[in-house]
mmCIF file of C-alpha atoms in Angstrom:
data_model
loop_
_atom_site.group_PDB
_atom_site.id
_atom_site.type_symbol
_atom_site.label_atom_id
_atom_site.label_comp_id
_atom_site.label_asym_id
_atom_site.label_seq_id
_atom_site.Cartn_x
_atom_site.Cartn_y
_atom_site.Cartn_z
ATOM 1 C CA UNK Q 1 68.982 42.591 142.583
ATOM 2 C CA UNK Q 2 72.275 44.841 143.569
ATOM 3 C CA UNK Q 3 70.727 45.410 146.817
ATOM 4 C CA UNK Q 4 69.515 41.604 147.484
ATOM 5 C CA UNK Q 5 73.483 40.621 146.946
ATOM 6 C CA UNK Q 6 74.119 44.304 148.976
ATOM 7 C CA UNK Q 7 72.942 42.905 151.567
ATOM 8 C CA UNK Q 8 74.009 39.223 151.259
ATOM 9 C CA UNK Q 9 77.313 40.740 151.514
ATOM 10 C CA UNK Q 10 76.647 42.925 154.254
ATOM 11 C CA UNK Q 11 75.552 39.557 156.910
ATOM 12 C CA UNK Q 12 78.095 36.758 155.979
ATOM 13 C CA UNK Q 13 80.640 40.290 156.266
ATOM 14 C CA UNK Q 14 79.262 40.950 159.902
ATOM 15 C CA UNK Q 15 78.345 37.834 161.252
ATOM 16 C CA UNK Q 16 82.300 36.594 160.406
ATOM 17 C CA UNK Q 17 83.921 39.530 161.512
ATOM 18 C CA UNK Q 18 88.408 39.648 161.419
ATOM 19 C CA UNK Q 19 90.001 41.644 163.239
ATOM 20 C CA UNK Q 20 93.012 43.344 161.672
ATOM 21 C CA UNK Q 21 95.796 41.624 159.983
ATOM 22 C CA UNK Q 22 93.904 38.376 160.023
ATOM 23 C CA UNK Q 23 90.947 38.969 157.476
ATOM 24 C CA UNK Q 24 92.442 35.162 155.819
ATOM 25 C CA UNK Q 25 87.921 34.506 155.258
ATOM 26 C CA UNK Q 26 86.763 37.669 154.533
ATOM 27 C CA UNK Q 27 89.906 37.808 152.008
ATOM 28 C CA UNK Q 28 88.617 34.969 150.519
ATOM 29 C CA UNK Q 29 85.176 35.583 150.643
ATOM 30 C CA UNK Q 30 85.668 38.732 148.751
ATOM 31 C CA UNK Q 31 87.369 37.006 145.964
ATOM 32 C CA UNK Q 32 84.998 34.242 145.465
ATOM 33 C CA UNK Q 33 82.347 36.070 144.747
ATOM 34 C CA UNK Q 34 83.548 38.329 142.958
ATOM 35 C CA UNK Q 35 85.304 35.983 140.835
ATOM 36 C CA UNK Q 36 81.664 33.869 140.784
ATOM 37 C CA UNK Q 37 80.389 37.611 139.209
ATOM 38 C CA UNK Q 38 82.904 36.719 136.734
ATOM 39 C CA UNK Q 39 85.218 39.534 138.026
ATOM 40 C CA UNK Q 40 89.236 38.922 138.286
ATOM 41 C CA UNK Q 41 89.774 40.304 141.524
ATOM 42 C CA UNK Q 42 94.018 39.924 142.615
ATOM 43 C CA UNK Q 43 95.236 39.264 145.933
ATOM 44 C CA UNK Q 44 97.574 41.028 147.560
ATOM 45 C CA UNK Q 45 100.845 39.495 147.648
ATOM 46 C CA UNK Q 46 102.430 39.839 151.674
ATOM 47 C CA UNK Q 47 98.823 40.683 153.415
ATOM 48 C CA UNK Q 48 95.617 39.942 153.900
ATOM 49 C CA UNK Q 49 93.036 41.962 151.697
ATOM 50 C CA UNK Q 50 92.604 42.217 147.437
ATOM 51 C CA UNK Q 51 92.182 44.385 144.254
ATOM 52 C CA UNK Q 52 89.865 43.994 141.041
ATOM 53 C CA UNK Q 53 90.457 46.172 138.104
ATOM 54 C CA UNK Q 54 87.600 47.112 135.753
ATOM 55 C CA UNK Q 55 87.880 49.577 132.577
ATOM 56 C CA UNK Q 56 90.451 50.961 129.626
ATOM 57 C CA UNK Q 57 94.466 50.621 131.623
ATOM 58 C CA UNK Q 58 95.185 51.794 128.506
ATOM 59 C CA UNK Q 59 96.921 54.448 129.475
ATOM 60 C CA UNK Q 60 94.751 57.603 127.502
ATOM 61 C CA UNK Q 61 91.926 57.793 130.011
ATOM 62 C CA UNK Q 62 92.334 58.466 134.065
ATOM 63 C CA UNK Q 63 92.564 55.814 136.240
ATOM 64 C CA UNK Q 64 90.117 55.894 139.491
ATOM 65 C CA UNK Q 65 90.784 53.954 143.142
ATOM 66 C CA UNK Q 66 87.945 53.437 145.079
ATOM 67 C CA UNK Q 67 89.185 51.238 148.865
ATOM 68 C CA UNK Q 68 86.934 49.828 151.195
ATOM 69 C CA UNK Q 69 88.548 49.203 154.394
ATOM 70 C CA UNK Q 70 87.969 44.988 155.204
ATOM 71 C CA UNK Q 71 89.148 44.920 159.671
ATOM 72 C CA UNK Q 72 86.736 44.582 162.405
ATOM 73 C CA UNK Q 73 87.535 45.657 165.975
ATOM 74 C CA UNK Q 74 87.975 43.681 169.207
ATOM 75 C CA UNK Q 75 85.535 44.472 171.945
ATOM 76 C CA UNK Q 76 83.290 42.982 174.267
ATOM 77 C CA UNK Q 77 79.723 42.645 173.237
ATOM 78 C CA UNK Q 78 77.073 41.443 175.006
ATOM 79 C CA UNK Q 79 79.120 39.726 177.139
ATOM 80 C CA UNK Q 80 81.959 38.907 175.645
ATOM 81 C CA UNK Q 81 85.546 39.789 173.823
ATOM 82 C CA UNK Q 82 85.182 39.434 169.686
ATOM 83 C CA UNK Q 83 86.319 40.221 166.443
ATOM 84 C CA UNK Q 84 83.028 43.810 166.107
ATOM 85 C CA UNK Q 85 82.080 45.327 162.699
ATOM 86 C CA UNK Q 86 80.811 48.571 164.644
ATOM 87 C CA UNK Q 87 82.904 51.305 161.954
ATOM 88 C CA UNK Q 88 80.742 50.206 159.360
ATOM 89 C CA UNK Q 89 83.491 48.213 157.263
ATOM 90 C CA UNK Q 90 81.048 45.715 156.969
ATOM 91 C CA UNK Q 91 78.837 47.815 154.692
ATOM 92 C CA UNK Q 92 80.968 49.422 153.236
ATOM 93 C CA UNK Q 93 82.765 46.248 152.138
ATOM 94 C CA UNK Q 94 78.336 45.331 150.043
ATOM 95 C CA UNK Q 95 78.254 49.322 149.523
ATOM 96 C CA UNK Q 96 81.966 49.825 146.755
ATOM 97 C CA UNK Q 97 80.554 45.459 145.927
ATOM 98 C CA UNK Q 98 77.850 47.420 145.068
ATOM 99 C CA UNK Q 99 78.563 49.699 142.540
ATOM 100 C CA UNK Q 100 81.146 47.459 140.823
ATOM 101 C CA UNK Q 101 77.653 45.437 140.118
ATOM 102 C CA UNK Q 102 76.408 48.436 138.681
ATOM 103 C CA UNK Q 103 78.872 49.388 137.270
ATOM 104 C CA UNK Q 104 80.025 45.803 135.137
ATOM 105 C CA UNK Q 105 79.517 46.164 131.093
ATOM 106 C CA UNK Q 106 78.959 50.149 131.302
ATOM 107 C CA UNK Q 107 80.120 51.565 128.402
ATOM 108 C CA UNK Q 108 82.250 54.199 130.387
ATOM 109 C CA UNK Q 109 84.125 51.388 131.157
ATOM 110 C CA UNK Q 110 85.688 51.979 127.660
ATOM 111 C CA UNK Q 111 86.896 55.446 129.002
ATOM 112 C CA UNK Q 112 88.006 54.827 132.355
ATOM 113 C CA UNK Q 113 90.087 51.998 134.602
ATOM 114 C CA UNK Q 114 88.570 51.748 137.582
ATOM 115 C CA UNK Q 115 90.712 49.850 140.728
ATOM 116 C CA UNK Q 116 88.813 48.489 144.342
ATOM 117 C CA UNK Q 117 91.021 47.759 146.959
ATOM 118 C CA UNK Q 118 89.546 46.013 149.992
ATOM 119 C CA UNK Q 119 92.351 46.868 152.653
ATOM 120 C CA UNK Q 120 92.648 45.316 155.862
ATOM 121 C CA UNK Q 121 94.116 46.805 159.141
ATOM 122 C CA UNK Q 122 92.553 50.086 158.885
ATOM 123 C CA UNK Q 123 91.760 49.866 162.424
ATOM 124 C CA UNK Q 124 95.886 49.559 162.954
ATOM 125 C CA UNK Q 125 96.271 52.415 161.264
ATOM 126 C CA UNK Q 126 98.915 50.388 159.020
ATOM 127 C CA UNK Q 127 96.739 48.808 156.219
ATOM 128 C CA UNK Q 128 97.199 51.407 153.761
ATOM 129 C CA UNK Q 129 100.686 51.645 154.738
ATOM 130 C CA UNK Q 130 100.818 48.236 153.769
ATOM 131 C CA UNK Q 131 98.846 48.674 150.407
ATOM 132 C CA UNK Q 132 100.699 51.643 149.626
ATOM 133 C CA UNK Q 133 104.160 48.771 149.607
ATOM 134 C CA UNK Q 134 101.769 46.403 147.241
ATOM 135 C CA UNK Q 135 101.793 49.479 144.453
ATOM 136 C CA UNK Q 136 98.388 49.055 143.648
ATOM 137 C CA UNK Q 137 98.074 52.848 144.353
ATOM 138 C CA UNK Q 138 100.758 53.898 141.947
ATOM 139 C CA UNK Q 139 99.375 54.421 138.811
ATOM 140 C CA UNK Q 140 96.467 56.205 140.404
ATOM 141 C CA UNK Q 141 95.399 59.843 139.303
ATOM 142 C CA UNK Q 142 92.051 59.785 141.506
ATOM 143 C CA UNK Q 143 91.931 57.411 144.920
ATOM 144 C CA UNK Q 144 87.876 57.300 146.453
ATOM 145 C CA UNK Q 145 86.354 56.405 149.875
ATOM 146 C CA UNK Q 146 83.118 55.926 151.756
ATOM 147 C CA UNK Q 147 82.269 55.822 155.593
ATOM 148 C CA UNK Q 148 79.236 55.691 157.300
ATOM 149 C CA UNK Q 149 78.734 58.588 159.718
ATOM 150 C CA UNK Q 150 76.597 58.933 163.149
ATOM 151 C CA UNK Q 151 73.352 60.694 163.217
ATOM 152 C CA UNK Q 152 75.281 64.240 165.036
ATOM 153 C CA UNK Q 153 77.246 64.185 161.651
ATOM 154 C CA UNK Q 154 75.253 63.838 158.700
ATOM 155 C CA UNK Q 155 71.047 63.286 158.991
ATOM 156 C CA UNK Q 156 69.597 59.816 157.450
ATOM 157 C CA UNK Q 157 69.712 60.470 153.514
ATOM 158 C CA UNK Q 158 72.406 63.238 153.492
ATOM 159 C CA UNK Q 159 75.770 62.894 152.600
ATOM 160 C CA UNK Q 160 79.329 64.962 152.596
ATOM 161 C CA UNK Q 161 81.222 64.877 149.617
ATOM 162 C CA UNK Q 162 83.858 64.997 151.836
ATOM 163 C CA UNK Q 163 85.132 64.153 155.932
ATOM 164 C CA UNK Q 164 88.158 66.283 157.272
ATOM 165 C CA UNK Q 165 89.890 63.941 160.024
ATOM 166 C CA UNK Q 166 92.114 64.984 162.017
ATOM 167 C CA UNK Q 167 95.395 63.047 162.616
ATOM 168 C CA UNK Q 168 95.124 60.426 165.645
ATOM 169 C CA UNK Q 169 97.828 58.640 167.555
ATOM 170 C CA UNK Q 170 99.104 56.709 169.595
ATOM 171 C CA UNK Q 171 102.357 56.134 172.654
ATOM 172 C CA UNK Q 172 102.633 52.653 175.159
ATOM 173 C CA UNK Q 173 105.604 52.102 176.878
ATOM 174 C CA UNK Q 174 106.870 50.766 180.305
ATOM 175 C CA UNK Q 175 107.547 53.245 183.551
ATOM 176 C CA UNK Q 176 110.708 50.997 184.826
ATOM 177 C CA UNK Q 177 112.342 51.436 188.130
ATOM 178 C CA UNK Q 178 112.323 49.296 191.601
ATOM 179 C CA UNK Q 179 109.260 48.445 194.042
ATOM 180 C CA UNK Q 180 110.678 48.982 198.250
ATOM 181 C CA UNK Q 181 108.480 48.788 200.824
ATOM 182 C CA UNK Q 182 105.238 50.607 202.165
ATOM 183 C CA UNK Q 183 107.256 51.805 205.296
ATOM 184 C CA UNK Q 184 110.400 53.661 202.539
ATOM 185 C CA UNK Q 185 109.083 55.790 200.124
ATOM 186 C CA UNK Q 186 112.595 57.247 200.235
ATOM 187 C CA UNK Q 187 113.850 54.372 198.735
ATOM 188 C CA UNK Q 188 112.305 54.215 195.504
ATOM 189 C CA UNK Q 189 109.988 56.850 192.827
ATOM 190 C CA UNK Q 190 106.430 55.349 193.213
ATOM 191 C CA UNK Q 191 105.283 54.805 189.619
ATOM 192 C CA UNK Q 192 101.265 55.817 190.036
ATOM 193 C CA UNK Q 193 103.263 59.196 191.280
ATOM 194 C CA UNK Q 194 105.649 58.969 188.193
ATOM 195 C CA UNK Q 195 102.294 58.743 185.899
ATOM 196 C CA UNK Q 196 99.826 61.140 188.121
ATOM 197 C CA UNK Q 197 103.163 63.909 186.953
ATOM 198 C CA UNK Q 198 102.582 62.418 182.907
ATOM 199 C CA UNK Q 199 99.162 63.274 183.791
ATOM 200 C CA UNK Q 200 99.179 67.135 184.897
ATOM 201 C CA UNK Q 201 101.942 67.693 182.405
ATOM 202 C CA UNK Q 202 100.664 66.361 179.385
ATOM 203 C CA UNK Q 203 97.425 69.039 180.637
ATOM 204 C CA UNK Q 204 100.208 71.793 179.920
ATOM 205 C CA UNK Q 205 100.784 71.332 176.292
ATOM 206 C CA UNK Q 206 99.939 74.364 174.516
ATOM 207 C CA UNK Q 207 99.343 73.522 171.028
ATOM 208 C CA UNK Q 208 97.381 76.850 168.781
ATOM 209 C CA UNK Q 209 94.002 77.253 170.412
ATOM 210 C CA UNK Q 210 92.708 77.309 167.242
ATOM 211 C CA UNK Q 211 93.884 73.396 166.464
ATOM 212 C CA UNK Q 212 91.810 70.986 167.896
ATOM 213 C CA UNK Q 213 93.992 68.858 169.565
ATOM 214 C CA UNK Q 214 94.095 66.618 173.157
ATOM 215 C CA UNK Q 215 96.594 64.294 174.633
ATOM 216 C CA UNK Q 216 95.688 61.881 177.830
ATOM 217 C CA UNK Q 217 96.426 59.069 179.379
ATOM 218 C CA UNK Q 218 94.285 56.189 178.737
ATOM 219 C CA UNK Q 219 96.246 52.890 179.662
ATOM 220 C CA UNK Q 220 98.122 52.745 183.588
ATOM 221 C CA UNK Q 221 98.340 49.850 185.595
ATOM 222 C CA UNK Q 222 100.928 49.332 188.469
ATOM 223 C CA UNK Q 223 100.438 47.890 191.923
ATOM 224 C CA UNK Q 224 99.538 44.062 192.910
ATOM 225 C CA UNK Q 225 97.117 42.625 195.746
ATOM 226 C CA UNK Q 226 100.198 43.392 197.923
ATOM 227 C CA UNK Q 227 99.136 46.980 198.823
ATOM 228 C CA UNK Q 228 102.295 46.879 201.390
ATOM 229 C CA UNK Q 229 104.969 47.357 198.055
ATOM 230 C CA UNK Q 230 105.488 51.353 196.485
ATOM 231 C CA UNK Q 231 105.174 50.477 192.965
ATOM 232 C CA UNK Q 232 108.616 51.345 190.795
ATOM 233 C CA UNK Q 233 107.139 50.719 187.243
ATOM 234 C CA UNK Q 234 103.384 50.614 185.648
ATOM 235 C CA UNK Q 235 102.498 49.733 182.033
ATOM 236 C CA UNK Q 236 101.572 53.512 180.357
ATOM 237 C CA UNK Q 237 99.328 54.478 176.834
ATOM 238 C CA UNK Q 238 99.073 57.261 176.113
ATOM 239 C CA UNK Q 239 95.814 58.584 173.185
ATOM 240 C CA UNK Q 240 96.463 61.816 170.823
ATOM 241 C CA UNK Q 241 94.527 63.575 168.726
ATOM 242 C CA UNK Q 242 95.029 67.061 166.722
ATOM 243 C CA UNK Q 243 93.238 68.674 163.916
ATOM 244 C CA UNK Q 244 96.139 68.397 161.439
ATOM 245 C CA UNK Q 245 99.604 66.547 160.595
ATOM 246 C CA UNK Q 246 101.374 70.209 161.309
ATOM 247 C CA UNK Q 247 100.209 70.364 165.060
ATOM 248 C CA UNK Q 248 100.438 66.952 166.026
ATOM 249 C CA UNK Q 249 104.173 66.861 165.151
ATOM 250 C CA UNK Q 250 104.166 69.512 168.214
ATOM 251 C CA UNK Q 251 102.039 67.119 170.166
ATOM 252 C CA UNK Q 252 104.571 64.680 169.808
ATOM 253 C CA UNK Q 253 107.386 66.702 170.132
ATOM 254 C CA UNK Q 254 105.770 67.900 173.280
ATOM 255 C CA UNK Q 255 104.936 64.616 174.918
ATOM 256 C CA UNK Q 256 108.588 63.058 174.376
ATOM 257 C CA UNK Q 257 110.237 66.079 175.999
ATOM 258 C CA UNK Q 258 107.917 65.286 179.305
ATOM 259 C CA UNK Q 259 109.340 61.731 178.947
ATOM 260 C CA UNK Q 260 112.733 62.756 179.292
ATOM 261 C CA UNK Q 261 111.477 65.059 181.448
ATOM 262 C CA UNK Q 262 110.537 62.833 183.976
ATOM 263 C CA UNK Q 263 112.694 59.800 183.288
ATOM 264 C CA UNK Q 264 115.780 62.638 184.707
ATOM 265 C CA UNK Q 265 113.088 64.429 187.392
ATOM 266 C CA UNK Q 266 112.608 60.786 189.007
ATOM 267 C CA UNK Q 267 115.263 58.669 188.063
ATOM 268 C CA UNK Q 268 112.937 55.761 186.920
ATOM 269 C CA UNK Q 269 113.893 54.254 182.607
ATOM 270 C CA UNK Q 270 111.120 54.813 180.081
ATOM 271 C CA UNK Q 271 110.989 51.920 178.176
ATOM 272 C CA UNK Q 272 109.565 49.522 175.088
ATOM 273 C CA UNK Q 273 108.315 53.679 173.475
ATOM 274 C CA UNK Q 274 105.717 52.105 170.858
ATOM 275 C CA UNK Q 275 104.358 54.886 168.571
ATOM 276 C CA UNK Q 276 101.426 54.942 165.832
ATOM 277 C CA UNK Q 277 99.460 57.398 163.702
ATOM 278 C CA UNK Q 278 96.666 57.987 161.231
ATOM 279 C CA UNK Q 279 97.263 61.535 159.281
ATOM 280 C CA UNK Q 280 95.292 63.860 159.645
ATOM 281 C CA UNK Q 281 92.779 64.355 156.287
ATOM 282 C CA UNK Q 282 94.264 66.393 153.161
ATOM 283 C CA UNK Q 283 91.488 66.194 150.261
ATOM 284 C CA UNK Q 284 91.858 67.038 147.133
ATOM 285 C CA UNK Q 285 89.713 69.693 145.544
ATOM 286 C CA UNK Q 286 88.977 68.350 142.650
ATOM 287 C CA UNK Q 287 87.756 65.165 144.305
ATOM 288 C CA UNK Q 288 86.256 67.220 146.866
ATOM 289 C CA UNK Q 289 83.807 68.807 143.469
ATOM 290 C CA UNK Q 290 83.464 64.762 141.898
ATOM 291 C CA UNK Q 291 81.872 63.806 144.700
ATOM 292 C CA UNK Q 292 79.805 66.883 145.272
ATOM 293 C CA UNK Q 293 78.220 66.081 141.220
ATOM 294 C CA UNK Q 294 77.635 62.942 141.984
ATOM 295 C CA UNK Q 295 75.726 63.667 145.673
ATOM 296 C CA UNK Q 296 73.998 65.836 143.958
ATOM 297 C CA UNK Q 297 72.812 63.564 140.789
ATOM 298 C CA UNK Q 298 72.443 60.745 142.520
ATOM 299 C CA UNK Q 299 69.910 62.046 145.347
ATOM 300 C CA UNK Q 300 69.545 66.117 144.886
ATOM 301 C CA UNK Q 301 71.257 68.698 146.180
ATOM 302 C CA UNK Q 302 68.789 69.394 148.626
ATOM 303 C CA UNK Q 303 70.913 66.304 150.621
ATOM 304 C CA UNK Q 304 74.584 67.626 149.698
ATOM 305 C CA UNK Q 305 75.857 68.120 152.889
ATOM 306 C CA UNK Q 306 79.203 70.772 153.246
ATOM 307 C CA UNK Q 307 82.797 68.864 154.651
ATOM 308 C CA UNK Q 308 82.447 67.868 157.965
ATOM 309 C CA UNK Q 309 84.677 68.210 159.635
ATOM 310 C CA UNK Q 310 85.372 64.939 163.061
ATOM 311 C CA UNK Q 311 88.529 64.530 165.520
ATOM 312 C CA UNK Q 312 88.148 60.540 164.593
ATOM 313 C CA UNK Q 313 90.605 59.360 162.019
ATOM 314 C CA UNK Q 314 91.303 57.123 159.315
ATOM 315 C CA UNK Q 315 94.520 55.885 157.569
ATOM 316 C CA UNK Q 316 92.749 56.114 154.333
ATOM 317 C CA UNK Q 317 94.099 59.163 154.068
ATOM 318 C CA UNK Q 318 97.874 58.456 154.291
ATOM 319 C CA UNK Q 319 97.060 57.898 150.139
ATOM 320 C CA UNK Q 320 97.048 61.623 149.273
ATOM 321 C CA UNK Q 321 99.648 62.437 152.551
ATOM 322 C CA UNK Q 322 101.938 60.013 151.412
ATOM 323 C CA UNK Q 323 101.205 60.414 147.314
ATOM 324 C CA UNK Q 324 100.239 63.569 146.934
ATOM 325 C CA UNK Q 325 99.122 64.363 143.775
ATOM 326 C CA UNK Q 326 97.078 61.311 144.287
ATOM 327 C CA UNK Q 327 93.686 63.623 144.038
ATOM 328 C CA UNK Q 328 91.526 61.633 146.993
ATOM 329 C CA UNK Q 329 88.517 62.071 149.064
ATOM 330 C CA UNK Q 330 86.471 59.987 151.801
ATOM 331 C CA UNK Q 331 82.542 60.502 151.566
ATOM 332 C CA UNK Q 332 80.548 60.443 154.777
ATOM 333 C CA UNK Q 333 76.728 58.876 154.444
ATOM 334 C CA UNK Q 334 74.273 60.025 156.617
ATOM 335 C CA UNK Q 335 71.959 56.454 157.679
ATOM 336 C CA UNK Q 336 70.632 58.013 161.278
ATOM 337 C CA UNK Q 337 73.319 55.711 162.783
ATOM 338 C CA UNK Q 338 73.855 55.080 166.196
ATOM 339 C CA UNK Q 339 74.182 55.193 169.179
ATOM 340 C CA UNK Q 340 77.665 55.689 167.392
ATOM 341 C CA UNK Q 341 81.072 54.379 165.797
ATOM 342 C CA UNK Q 342 82.766 51.314 167.697
ATOM 343 C CA UNK Q 343 79.843 51.128 170.186
ATOM 344 C CA UNK Q 344 78.938 47.840 170.850
ATOM 345 C CA UNK Q 345 75.816 47.600 169.881
ATOM 346 C CA UNK Q 346 75.997 50.102 167.253
ATOM 347 C CA UNK Q 347 73.466 49.532 163.832
ATOM 348 C CA UNK Q 348 72.582 52.261 160.922
ATOM 349 C CA UNK Q 349 69.507 51.801 157.685
ATOM 350 C CA UNK Q 350 70.699 49.337 155.854
ATOM 351 C CA UNK Q 351 68.830 50.611 152.708
ATOM 352 C CA UNK Q 352 71.203 53.202 152.658
ATOM 353 C CA UNK Q 353 73.953 50.786 151.501
ATOM 354 C CA UNK Q 354 72.200 50.652 148.398
ATOM 355 C CA UNK Q 355 72.250 54.575 148.013
ATOM 356 C CA UNK Q 356 75.770 54.617 148.650
ATOM 357 C CA UNK Q 357 76.588 52.180 145.964
ATOM 358 C CA UNK Q 358 74.368 53.887 143.899
ATOM 359 C CA UNK Q 359 76.464 57.369 144.900
ATOM 360 C CA UNK Q 360 80.280 55.760 144.325
ATOM 361 C CA UNK Q 361 78.766 54.540 140.639
ATOM 362 C CA UNK Q 362 77.411 57.447 140.054
ATOM 363 C CA UNK Q 363 81.387 58.745 140.883
ATOM 364 C CA UNK Q 364 83.135 57.141 138.932
ATOM 365 C CA UNK Q 365 80.498 58.191 135.683
ATOM 366 C CA UNK Q 366 81.469 61.616 136.615
ATOM 367 C CA UNK Q 367 85.544 61.902 136.985
ATOM 368 C CA UNK Q 368 86.483 64.140 133.820
ATOM 369 C CA UNK Q 369 88.676 63.292 130.557
ATOM 370 C CA UNK Q 370 92.308 63.486 130.968
#
């Protein structure tokens, strides 16, 4: 029974979580499971993860991608730091494989090709870009993804044909100066005061108020046990969010300007600057329409939601941003998920994994002919 196998896969992945770019055993498990079911999976050459093709790849029919992310988060669970699937990636793997099992030997495979992609490192925001370098997305016409949604966004059994994520990013850097004696504050720039100035300047960034944005210091480490030393250096991190890619570009330009001004104003150096970012969604209306029809065909129009707009991010959207002609969208599955995504004790209704697999299966069937 497919539902039994979905739960079997979920339990194994959940109990053997691995961090981004370290998903070696996860890759092996998926590969071995698919081989045992008669599929022909292929491991990526330069990264963890794999893909598996089904159907007709003659070039006369639509080529469909279906992505599952496979990495876990690193967080404290019951007092212990560990890899933990609190974002639902274990369920995404299970649902995508469930759709594969349901699709196996189906007549529809004569008129479409399907590539199932098991992508690493989504939590770092780099996995989709690495998959693009593998070349496996190049021939595709469509790219579909799925993600569990918290109960605040979608009640149990309700499904959205699109998740419109915002752009997310980060700055990590070092305020680099020299320490001074507590009695001689004129001899250095206090890194704590410099950090406070950065926090204050971040709050003064003004982007179009019609587009949600935020920039805030989320990491600051300075000083030591010796309280009579004025620290000259600090390790800092800034989290940035914007609902659109253009707003994110403007926000990051402002932050770069702030860091340059701080260097001159306080006579410190901003060193070891590292940036990361995940693009905002640029979903395709044709792909959304396919998802919408699949949801209606599977669970009925009464369980269909409008597209969900959320401030969270997902690197899935790199596929459509980097390949503008690729018709892509991500489905949002309501599953009674509480207390929230990334909470160490996140739980959801496991019965919805079968629902998700059914919708993904129907999605492939509903893709129109070329």
